[in-house]
Amino acid sequence: MATASVNGRTVDLPEDDEPLLLDVLRDRLGLTGAKLVCGAGVCGACTVLIDGAAVVSCLMPAKAAAGKTVTTVEGIGAPELHPVQRAFMAQDALQCGFCTPGFIVEAKAFYDEWRTKHGAVAPSREDIGAAFCGHLCRCGAYDNIYRAIVDACAGAYDRAGREAPRLGARDKVTGAAVYTHDIRHEGQLEGVILRSAHAHARVAALDLSVAQRMPGVKAAVSLLDASRTVTFVGDPIAAVAAADRETAERALGAILVQFEALAAAIGPEAALAPGAAVVFPRGKGLKYNAGEGGNSPASWNGNLRGPVSAFSLRRKTARKAIDAARAANDPLLVEGVFRTSAQQHNSLEPHVAVAHFDGEDLTVEVSTQAVSALGAEIAKHFKLDPARVRVLAQHVGGGFGSKGAMRFETIAAIELAKVARAPVRVAFSRHEELSVAGYRPAVELRIALLPARDGSLSALSLTAHSDAGVAANNTVAGLARLIYTAQAKELLDYDVISNLPPGSPFRGPGGPPMAFALEQAIDEAALRLGQDPIALRKRWDANPARARLYDWAMGLDVWKARTAPSGEGRYRRGVGVAAGYWLYLWQADTKAELSVIGGRLVASLAVQDIGTGTRTVIADTLAREFGLDPSEIEVRLGDSKLPLGPGSGGSRVTASIVPTLLEASAKLKARVQGAPAAGGNAPWRARLAASPDLSVIAGRPADAKRNIYGNASLLHEAGIVGRLFGWMLRFQQKLAVGAGAPSSVQVIEVEVDTWLARVRVLRAWSGIAVGKLAAPALARNQAAGAFYQSLGHALYEGREIDSRTGRVLSVNLDDYRTPGIGDAPPIEVHFEESGFDHVPGGSVGIGEVASVPTPAALANAVRNAIGVRPQEIPIRPDRLLALLKGAAHVDGR
Amino acid sequence: MSMAADPTRPEYRAAGTDLSERRRSGVSRGALLDVAAPAGVEPTPDGGLRLGALTTIAALAADPAIRAGYPGLAAAAAGLATPQIRRMATLGGNIAQRNRCWYFRNPDIACLKKGADACPARAGNALYAVAFDSAPCVAPHPSTLAAALLAYDARLDTNQRRDAPIAEALGDGRAASAETALRPGELITAVALPAPASNERAFYKRAIGRAHAEWPLVELVLRASVEGGVFAGLRLVAGGVAPVPLRLQAAEAAALGKPATATTFAAAAAAAIEGANPLPQSRYKLDLLQGLVLDLLEQAASQG
Ligand SMILES: Cc1cc2nc3c(=O)[nH]c(=O)nc-3n(C[C@H](O)[C@H](O)[C@H](O)COP(=O)(O)OP(=O)(O)OC[C@H]3O[C@@H](n4cnc5c(N)ncnc54)[C@H](O)[C@@H]3O)c2cc1C
Ligand code: FES
Ligand code: FES
């Protein structure tokens, strides 16, 4: 039998031709450090060393390893960490950590070779960009990855030393962290989902019996609801669990389905065409919600839902002013149509759930952004006693909004586990991940912006048509109410329903598309008024925190050196700016338990760390309170049985848990002081050590009444409707919208190659106002990552479909193009730490606001470079060429 | 939907960097046969080189004799895919790899190259399709090395023929079940390069959206010799635009014997798209092709 040496151990290789090395490592040898993400050689998450050379194990036949040495991440850093592992930890070169094992393996080989050839000198950004182009990080930890590799090669980590600022980093750089995707229980079955090949059909007959009887098949269940209607290609029909994936997939082929095809409308254009098939007549049958709130009431007209106009301000006045300006050919009236593409979340860990019943007790391990809420949702959906449902998520490989609610991986795993009476794992393939797992809806935005003669903002009209397939409830235009003061605003939101997979919330839902239109219109207005675009924003924007960011941005050398487009030469440079905000949300029913156990401080709450650094926020907050080192604190999370915590969405985690932990700290201190073993004035470390075991539970205290905004909630700025909306959120979801707005102002410098139609981002500056930084060492990473991800949307990322069949075509990572390390420009992150002093602890979340202005800032930079305004993202080469050609004359302003 | 070709005939597997993905997705099924062929680079008696079919792409890119005598090939090898792929993928597999059309690669979609009777991309989403539309299928040829080898007049040895010009082995791109004119069961064993030209420069470049590791929208290999400020020899082969790598003869003719100046570059770029018949969505590729021609001619003229 052929053998290989895997991490120094001789192992037998399968005789069989088929198995791939990655599957053997993960499934037969239990080495789950290498991850399966794309299965196509693009992302590098599965990278291992073969005789010292880094290759992708997802494409390598296991047989081909015969007689070779295989080193996985588990074989690096034992017994002592490799310098690159130390560097990744110390420089915080990771967020969710799912890409990290692949990067570490490549980095080890790179470092070893670099040091042999060059000695302890730093490689260039270009060297690293080229060498690591076979690795993708969806969280965008690229800037710190650069630093880690540079410093490691330069010798800064040859000896052990600096600690990692991120809790759990060691497990992520050694491959020890177990994600849901890595879980392998004894007797665990693999579940797969049968999906509709039709965009719209009724399932007349479904026969699972043949599949059920196939050898190795342990369960086959229907996933249809009472309507028995499928409304998009990929809509789930049934699921099968078997001992392995191949058997389960074969069984899918044995399921007999009879479809009655129904007329379909695919894509917004077809959906609005006269005579189009109506997907949900008057909304009947609508199931999916693309927004984060409850479905708001709206009127229906065929496939058009809306308008929702509640956030308008003197709507008719706005309309009249703009119509009059247009009739009078007012040169100050800025009008345009802008389009943003559907952006896939593409978390590197796919949607995955492992469900098992123990009698009546259900445990679901799941890659989720919301352990607490998901536990409740499961209990409700399956009519189970909530006390007997437990949701676990220790490590989560990214979410970005797509893992906020119960989805079919979870439903299918539970249904199958119920029948099979065994643990069942359902994991989405990358194909499923990039087609049916949610996406940021595409939007068409029609904008008209009218400055008044006196230089104030007279009227704004923004109409958004969101394309979220079979999902509704998008708020895009409405978001323009809460930034810039105008005399009147007409803000209309429509959903265009069609037979495409459902869109879902994605990092700052609606924010980047809204800003893409609004911030370009403002840029255009500044050009026409002959004013500095930042100064104009400052004039129209009443937010005090953003005012400070504008001052910072105006002071940047790159901004001061900005020139008008020349219209000449192959390479043209430009600089652009844009602003953005997000809501400051907090979960009002958040609780935390703080205990002393055996002299050690233990924090317990049902939150999850999806790469956002929640563990670290908790530990850092308590460390400051008690004068401890963060590593001395035990953080328990990722378990719905713990005291209720917020979901990782809406940037609400930090603002919910920090005040709660402070409250809990105060309570605990009182108890420890009052306890008999109290040590007088001794430091807390000593007092805790001497304390008997005890514990306290605290809730989220309210914010201070007084704040610099003069309002209890940002929503109050939207008048009575805003108050009503705020009240609904509080009532339905226990979600509070506080005063102030997390804000961001970004400046981007680009170079456009007019021959090869490529936009290269040279440098970026991201100014962020989110109050005091709860975990300062991680904040920069989070801000830079959000920027890179949004840059991907601006330049490369767009879902592509076949408009006849409704199939998604961009279902692999070759065709769905996300930024690589070579696309990540150097970024300077500037924090304005004031503005949230009314929040206990003074901190709110960064994750969403840091991505809002990016596409607009990029587009403004391209406009400044070439004199023509991009109206559609991603700004792909074909679109850039059209812009360059369409520019009969270049506008030299 | 599995491949219709001939399920009884095994598909060769070299490193598997193309094939494994198709098997994982279910696009390709049937038996496998691991390739037995030489690996490595050897000099030939006529002063050329002989490259074993199992030579890895990384080895080609690093080979001193290739870098010295065939720099366009070395640059093409160094510029394709990712480092991890280049360390595994083989020369033979690169030439014989299947296309990257998103209809072909999708296991749920029927297409010409999987035995159906029409090309769904032609009437569908043709964003990455050919701009020289000369075959029933609109997928561009995927092989970067094939373009470079065509530029160097390489010849192939297979288990069925010896010393066949690469153009013959690639064919016209009209075959129903492959992207080459290799016959059923035909196995590439080696590739021969003629003796290198002297006084020549060569370049490779691709037009892509991102910085690295992206399938080329258009790619170009250029060999040029400039004597006394005039283009004395020129060879241009484009990838990404046609069902097989495309030699741009009109562009070559437009520059040959002309001074290496901007006027000549522009004339060659204009001629490069002669005979193009893009689909509406792939028209942009012609601009990129012209941009690449300008770029590489300018480089050829400025260096040396
Ligand atoms: C992320 C990524 C990016 C890529 N980018 C590029 C790129 O930019 N340019 C480019 O050219 N390629 C690119 N590739 C493709 C890659 O170069 C090919 O997959 C590789 O060269 C195939 O070689 P292999 O040895 O792995 O072949 P295999 O996968 O083993 O085989 C590929 C095909 O060739 C046949 N075959 C293999 N060897 C022979 C032989 N000796 N004779 C006859 N038939 C044979 C097989 O039957 C099979 O059909 C990329 C691949 C990936 C994964
Ligand atoms: S999983 Fe192997 S490269 Fe993505
Ligand atoms: S840290 Fe790289 S993907 Fe999350």
PDB file of C-alpha atoms in Angstrom, chain A residues 73-272:
ATOM      1  CA  VAL A  73      -0.783  23.649   9.422  1.00  0.00           C
ATOM      2  CA  GLU A  74      -0.995  21.242  12.357  1.00  0.00           C
ATOM      3  CA  GLY A  75       2.557  20.189  11.575  1.00  0.00           C
ATOM      4  CA  ILE A  76       3.851  23.756  11.705  1.00  0.00           C
ATOM      5  CA  GLY A  77       4.571  25.316  15.038  1.00  0.00           C
ATOM      6  CA  ALA A  78       4.734  22.194  17.123  1.00  0.00           C
ATOM      7  CA  PRO A  79       6.388  22.155  19.548  1.00  0.00           C
ATOM      8  CA  GLU A  80       7.415  25.770  19.011  1.00  0.00           C
ATOM      9  CA  LEU A  81       5.526  28.334  16.937  1.00  0.00           C
ATOM     10  CA  HIS A  82       7.074  29.269  13.611  1.00  0.00           C
ATOM     11  CA  PRO A  83       8.053  32.951  13.303  1.00  0.00           C
ATOM     12  CA  VAL A  84       5.253  33.551  10.809  1.00  0.00           C
ATOM     13  CA  GLN A  85       2.728  32.199  13.283  1.00  0.00           C
ATOM     14  CA  ARG A  86       4.059  34.552  15.948  1.00  0.00           C
ATOM     15  CA  ALA A  87       3.909  37.390  13.451  1.00  0.00           C
ATOM     16  CA  PHE A  88       0.318  36.641  12.421  1.00  0.00           C
ATOM     17  CA  MET A  89      -0.668  36.594  16.082  1.00  0.00           C
ATOM     18  CA  ALA A  90       1.177  39.718  17.121  1.00  0.00           C
ATOM     19  CA  GLN A  91       0.194  41.758  14.064  1.00  0.00           C
ATOM     20  CA  ASP A  92      -3.394  40.523  14.225  1.00  0.00           C
ATOM     21  CA  ALA A  93      -3.213  39.257  10.654  1.00  0.00           C
ATOM     22  CA  LEU A  94      -6.590  37.566  10.841  1.00  0.00           C
ATOM     23  CA  GLN A  95     -10.217  38.080  11.700  1.00  0.00           C
ATOM     24  CA  CYS A  96     -12.459  35.032  11.419  1.00  0.00           C
ATOM     25  CA  GLY A  97      -9.369  32.917  10.844  1.00  0.00           C
ATOM     26  CA  PHE A  98     -10.810  30.621   8.203  1.00  0.00           C
ATOM     27  CA  CYS A  99      -8.215  31.603   5.609  1.00  0.00           C
ATOM     28  CA  THR A 100      -5.420  31.675   8.178  1.00  0.00           C
ATOM     29  CA  PRO A 101      -4.159  28.074   8.018  1.00  0.00           C
ATOM     30  CA  GLY A 102      -3.672  28.422   4.264  1.00  0.00           C
ATOM     31  CA  PHE A 103      -1.819  31.704   4.644  1.00  0.00           C
ATOM     32  CA  ILE A 104       0.347  30.279   7.442  1.00  0.00           C
ATOM     33  CA  VAL A 105       1.397  27.265   5.374  1.00  0.00           C
ATOM     34  CA  GLU A 106       2.294  29.443   2.385  1.00  0.00           C
ATOM     35  CA  ALA A 107       3.985  31.990   4.656  1.00  0.00           C
ATOM     36  CA  LYS A 108       6.165  29.333   6.256  1.00  0.00           C
ATOM     37  CA  ALA A 109       7.409  28.193   2.855  1.00  0.00           C
ATOM     38  CA  PHE A 110       7.836  31.770   1.692  1.00  0.00           C
ATOM     39  CA  TYR A 111       9.722  32.775   4.836  1.00  0.00           C
ATOM     40  CA  ASP A 112      12.007  29.751   4.724  1.00  0.00           C
ATOM     41  CA  GLU A 113      12.891  30.374   1.092  1.00  0.00           C
ATOM     42  CA  TRP A 114      13.180  34.135   1.505  1.00  0.00           C
ATOM     43  CA  ARG A 115      15.514  33.856   4.465  1.00  0.00           C
ATOM     44  CA  THR A 116      17.716  31.353   2.629  1.00  0.00           C
ATOM     45  CA  LYS A 117      17.959  33.584  -0.425  1.00  0.00           C
ATOM     46  CA  HIS A 118      17.935  37.081   1.038  1.00  0.00           C
ATOM     47  CA  GLY A 119      18.599  36.835   4.768  1.00  0.00           C
ATOM     48  CA  ALA A 120      16.669  38.901   7.284  1.00  0.00           C
ATOM     49  CA  VAL A 121      15.450  41.660   4.991  1.00  0.00           C
ATOM     50  CA  ALA A 122      11.928  42.825   4.319  1.00  0.00           C
ATOM     51  CA  PRO A 123      10.184  41.719   1.117  1.00  0.00           C
ATOM     52  CA  SER A 124       8.268  44.373  -0.822  1.00  0.00           C
ATOM     53  CA  ARG A 125       4.517  44.687  -1.010  1.00  0.00           C
ATOM     54  CA  GLU A 126       4.776  43.557  -4.650  1.00  0.00           C
ATOM     55  CA  ASP A 127       6.777  40.439  -3.715  1.00  0.00           C
ATOM     56  CA  ILE A 128       4.081  39.497  -1.225  1.00  0.00           C
ATOM     57  CA  GLY A 129       1.208  40.371  -3.559  1.00  0.00           C
ATOM     58  CA  ALA A 130       2.558  38.012  -6.201  1.00  0.00           C
ATOM     59  CA  ALA A 131       3.553  35.198  -3.850  1.00  0.00           C
ATOM     60  CA  PHE A 132       0.239  35.130  -1.979  1.00  0.00           C
ATOM     61  CA  CYS A 133      -2.104  35.716  -4.905  1.00  0.00           C
ATOM     62  CA  GLY A 134      -3.391  32.177  -4.515  1.00  0.00           C
ATOM     63  CA  HIS A 135      -4.960  33.064  -1.160  1.00  0.00           C
ATOM     64  CA  LEU A 136      -8.154  34.955  -0.506  1.00  0.00           C
ATOM     65  CA  CYS A 137      -9.204  36.468   2.801  1.00  0.00           C
ATOM     66  CA  ARG A 138     -12.833  37.521   2.798  1.00  0.00           C
ATOM     67  CA  CYS A 139     -12.547  39.446   6.043  1.00  0.00           C
ATOM     68  CA  GLY A 140      -9.855  41.538   4.380  1.00  0.00           C
ATOM     69  CA  ALA A 141      -7.150  41.187   7.011  1.00  0.00           C
ATOM     70  CA  TYR A 142      -4.687  41.944   4.214  1.00  0.00           C
ATOM     71  CA  ASP A 143      -3.005  44.997   5.612  1.00  0.00           C
ATOM     72  CA  ASN A 144      -1.964  43.163   8.743  1.00  0.00           C
ATOM     73  CA  ILE A 145      -1.056  40.078   6.722  1.00  0.00           C
ATOM     74  CA  TYR A 146       1.413  42.239   4.790  1.00  0.00           C
ATOM     75  CA  ARG A 147       2.881  43.580   8.010  1.00  0.00           C
ATOM     76  CA  ALA A 148       3.137  40.122   9.532  1.00  0.00           C
ATOM     77  CA  ILE A 149       4.974  38.649   6.551  1.00  0.00           C
ATOM     78  CA  VAL A 150       7.253  41.643   6.115  1.00  0.00           C
ATOM     79  CA  ASP A 151       8.222  41.758   9.768  1.00  0.00           C
ATOM     80  CA  ALA A 152       8.642  38.011  10.057  1.00  0.00           C
ATOM     81  CA  CYS A 153      10.956  37.933   7.049  1.00  0.00           C
ATOM     82  CA  ALA A 154      12.863  40.893   8.415  1.00  0.00           C
ATOM     83  CA  GLY A 155      13.541  38.897  11.555  1.00  0.00           C
ATOM     84  CA  ALA A 156      11.236  40.594  14.038  1.00  0.00           C
ATOM     85  CA  TYR A 157       9.684  37.322  15.171  1.00  0.00           C
ATOM     86  CA  ASP A 158      12.621  34.997  15.204  1.00  0.00           C
ATOM     87  CA  ARG A 159      12.240  34.783  18.937  1.00  0.00           C
ATOM     88  CA  ALA A 160       9.084  34.411  21.001  1.00  0.00           C
ATOM     89  CA  GLY A 161       7.897  37.672  22.466  1.00  0.00           C
ATOM     90  CA  ARG A 162       4.900  39.842  21.799  1.00  0.00           C
ATOM     91  CA  GLU A 163       1.479  38.624  22.749  1.00  0.00           C
ATOM     92  CA  ALA A 164      -1.460  38.447  20.385  1.00  0.00           C
ATOM     93  CA  PRO A 165      -4.006  41.213  20.839  1.00  0.00           C
ATOM     94  CA  ARG A 166      -6.768  38.848  19.659  1.00  0.00           C
ATOM     95  CA  LEU A 167      -8.089  36.125  21.931  1.00  0.00           C
ATOM     96  CA  GLY A 168      -8.043  32.731  20.262  1.00  0.00           C
ATOM     97  CA  ALA A 169      -5.443  33.785  17.692  1.00  0.00           C
ATOM     98  CA  ARG A 170      -3.140  30.954  18.660  1.00  0.00           C
ATOM     99  CA  ASP A 171      -5.772  28.354  17.837  1.00  0.00           C
ATOM    100  CA  LYS A 172      -6.314  29.992  14.475  1.00  0.00           C
ATOM    101  CA  VAL A 173      -2.663  30.120  13.413  1.00  0.00           C
ATOM    102  CA  THR A 174      -2.067  26.509  14.432  1.00  0.00           C
ATOM    103  CA  GLY A 175      -5.214  25.059  12.880  1.00  0.00           C
ATOM    104  CA  ALA A 176      -6.522  23.994  16.276  1.00  0.00           C
ATOM    105  CA  ALA A 177      -9.671  26.142  16.094  1.00  0.00           C
ATOM    106  CA  VAL A 178     -12.624  23.904  15.269  1.00  0.00           C
ATOM    107  CA  TYR A 179     -15.269  25.568  13.132  1.00  0.00           C
ATOM    108  CA  THR A 180     -18.688  24.051  12.560  1.00  0.00           C
ATOM    109  CA  HIS A 181     -17.490  22.919   9.146  1.00  0.00           C
ATOM    110  CA  ASP A 182     -14.768  20.875  10.853  1.00  0.00           C
ATOM    111  CA  ILE A 183     -16.996  18.997  13.274  1.00  0.00           C
ATOM    112  CA  ARG A 184     -16.935  15.229  12.905  1.00  0.00           C
ATOM    113  CA  HIS A 185     -19.055  13.373  15.479  1.00  0.00           C
ATOM    114  CA  GLU A 186     -19.061   9.625  15.846  1.00  0.00           C
ATOM    115  CA  GLY A 187     -21.656   8.291  13.417  1.00  0.00           C
ATOM    116  CA  GLN A 188     -22.229  11.697  11.837  1.00  0.00           C
ATOM    117  CA  LEU A 189     -24.115  11.667   8.548  1.00  0.00           C
ATOM    118  CA  GLU A 190     -23.755  14.041   5.665  1.00  0.00           C
ATOM    119  CA  GLY A 191     -26.868  15.777   4.372  1.00  0.00           C
ATOM    120  CA  VAL A 192     -27.361  17.339   0.943  1.00  0.00           C
ATOM    121  CA  ILE A 193     -30.210  19.333  -0.529  1.00  0.00           C
ATOM    122  CA  LEU A 194     -32.145  18.731  -3.731  1.00  0.00           C
ATOM    123  CA  ARG A 195     -32.815  22.071  -5.365  1.00  0.00           C
ATOM    124  CA  SER A 196     -35.164  23.273  -8.019  1.00  0.00           C
ATOM    125  CA  ALA A 197     -33.920  23.427 -11.602  1.00  0.00           C
ATOM    126  CA  HIS A 198     -36.894  25.638 -12.424  1.00  0.00           C
ATOM    127  CA  ALA A 199     -37.226  29.316 -11.734  1.00  0.00           C
ATOM    128  CA  HIS A 200     -40.921  28.945 -11.023  1.00  0.00           C
ATOM    129  CA  ALA A 201     -42.898  25.744 -10.732  1.00  0.00           C
ATOM    130  CA  ARG A 202     -45.308  23.764  -8.668  1.00  0.00           C
ATOM    131  CA  VAL A 203     -44.119  20.421  -7.429  1.00  0.00           C
ATOM    132  CA  ALA A 204     -46.894  18.104  -8.538  1.00  0.00           C
ATOM    133  CA  ALA A 205     -45.309  14.988  -7.142  1.00  0.00           C
ATOM    134  CA  LEU A 206     -42.351  14.195  -4.939  1.00  0.00           C
ATOM    135  CA  ASP A 207     -41.336  10.585  -4.359  1.00  0.00           C
ATOM    136  CA  LEU A 208     -38.532   9.952  -1.896  1.00  0.00           C
ATOM    137  CA  SER A 209     -39.036   6.219  -1.577  1.00  0.00           C
ATOM    138  CA  VAL A 210     -36.376   5.035  -4.021  1.00  0.00           C
ATOM    139  CA  ALA A 211     -33.795   7.342  -2.513  1.00  0.00           C
ATOM    140  CA  GLN A 212     -34.760   6.272   0.977  1.00  0.00           C
ATOM    141  CA  ARG A 213     -34.128   2.623   0.193  1.00  0.00           C
ATOM    142  CA  MET A 214     -30.681   3.138  -1.297  1.00  0.00           C
ATOM    143  CA  PRO A 215     -27.845   1.532   0.647  1.00  0.00           C
ATOM    144  CA  GLY A 216     -26.176   3.977   3.001  1.00  0.00           C
ATOM    145  CA  VAL A 217     -29.095   6.418   2.968  1.00  0.00           C
ATOM    146  CA  LYS A 218     -30.369   7.121   6.486  1.00  0.00           C
ATOM    147  CA  ALA A 219     -33.015   9.755   5.870  1.00  0.00           C
ATOM    148  CA  ALA A 220     -34.801  11.566   3.078  1.00  0.00           C
ATOM    149  CA  VAL A 221     -37.186  14.407   3.846  1.00  0.00           C
ATOM    150  CA  SER A 222     -39.258  16.929   1.959  1.00  0.00           C
ATOM    151  CA  LEU A 223     -38.420  20.585   2.458  1.00  0.00           C
ATOM    152  CA  LEU A 224     -41.472  21.892   0.627  1.00  0.00           C
ATOM    153  CA  ASP A 225     -44.016  24.035   2.398  1.00  0.00           C
ATOM    154  CA  ALA A 226     -47.761  23.858   1.939  1.00  0.00           C
ATOM    155  CA  SER A 227     -47.647  25.886  -1.285  1.00  0.00           C
ATOM    156  CA  ARG A 228     -45.421  23.241  -2.918  1.00  0.00           C
ATOM    157  CA  THR A 229     -44.184  26.013  -5.130  1.00  0.00           C
ATOM    158  CA  VAL A 230     -40.580  26.755  -5.985  1.00  0.00           C
ATOM    159  CA  THR A 231     -39.861  30.362  -6.882  1.00  0.00           C
ATOM    160  CA  PHE A 232     -36.206  30.362  -7.944  1.00  0.00           C
ATOM    161  CA  VAL A 233     -33.581  28.029  -9.341  1.00  0.00           C
ATOM    162  CA  GLY A 234     -32.063  26.442  -6.273  1.00  0.00           C
ATOM    163  CA  ASP A 235     -35.173  26.630  -4.103  1.00  0.00           C
ATOM    164  CA  PRO A 236     -34.913  23.639  -1.735  1.00  0.00           C
ATOM    165  CA  ILE A 237     -37.175  20.676  -2.394  1.00  0.00           C
ATOM    166  CA  ALA A 238     -35.875  17.784  -0.354  1.00  0.00           C
ATOM    167  CA  ALA A 239     -32.849  16.604   1.577  1.00  0.00           C
ATOM    168  CA  VAL A 240     -31.037  13.328   2.031  1.00  0.00           C
ATOM    169  CA  ALA A 241     -28.631  12.131   4.711  1.00  0.00           C
ATOM    170  CA  ALA A 242     -26.201   9.304   4.135  1.00  0.00           C
ATOM    171  CA  ALA A 243     -22.951   8.017   5.505  1.00  0.00           C
ATOM    172  CA  ASP A 244     -20.970  10.145   3.084  1.00  0.00           C
ATOM    173  CA  ARG A 245     -21.508  12.963   0.621  1.00  0.00           C
ATOM    174  CA  GLU A 246     -21.138  10.853  -2.522  1.00  0.00           C
ATOM    175  CA  THR A 247     -23.861   8.441  -1.415  1.00  0.00           C
ATOM    176  CA  ALA A 248     -26.133  11.302  -0.439  1.00  0.00           C
ATOM    177  CA  GLU A 249     -25.582  13.025  -3.777  1.00  0.00           C
ATOM    178  CA  ARG A 250     -26.314   9.830  -5.648  1.00  0.00           C
ATOM    179  CA  ALA A 251     -29.535   9.487  -3.698  1.00  0.00           C
ATOM    180  CA  LEU A 252     -30.593  12.982  -4.738  1.00  0.00           C
ATOM    181  CA  GLY A 253     -30.567  11.690  -8.285  1.00  0.00           C
ATOM    182  CA  ALA A 254     -33.008   8.965  -7.281  1.00  0.00           C
ATOM    183  CA  ILE A 255     -35.627  11.368  -5.953  1.00  0.00           C
ATOM    184  CA  LEU A 256     -38.521  11.592  -8.367  1.00  0.00           C
ATOM    185  CA  VAL A 257     -39.950  15.073  -8.798  1.00  0.00           C
ATOM    186  CA  GLN A 258     -42.669  16.131 -11.155  1.00  0.00           C
ATOM    187  CA  PHE A 259     -42.801  19.814 -11.870  1.00  0.00           C
ATOM    188  CA  GLU A 260     -45.623  21.831 -13.328  1.00  0.00           C
ATOM    189  CA  ALA A 261     -43.702  24.732 -14.780  1.00  0.00           C
ATOM    190  CA  LEU A 262     -45.152  28.170 -14.077  1.00  0.00           C
ATOM    191  CA  ALA A 263     -44.417  31.313 -16.034  1.00  0.00           C
ATOM    192  CA  ALA A 264     -41.379  33.033 -14.557  1.00  0.00           C
ATOM    193  CA  ALA A 265     -40.089  36.591 -14.465  1.00  0.00           C
ATOM    194  CA  ILE A 266     -36.318  36.689 -14.206  1.00  0.00           C
ATOM    195  CA  GLY A 267     -34.598  39.879 -13.215  1.00  0.00           C
ATOM    196  CA  PRO A 268     -36.087  43.329 -12.663  1.00  0.00           C
ATOM    197  CA  GLU A 269     -36.377  44.272 -16.305  1.00  0.00           C
ATOM    198  CA  ALA A 270     -38.435  41.196 -17.165  1.00  0.00           C
ATOM    199  CA  ALA A 271     -40.417  41.548 -13.962  1.00  0.00           C
ATOM    200  CA  LEU A 272     -41.560  45.053 -14.865  1.00  0.00           C
TER     201      LEU A 272
END
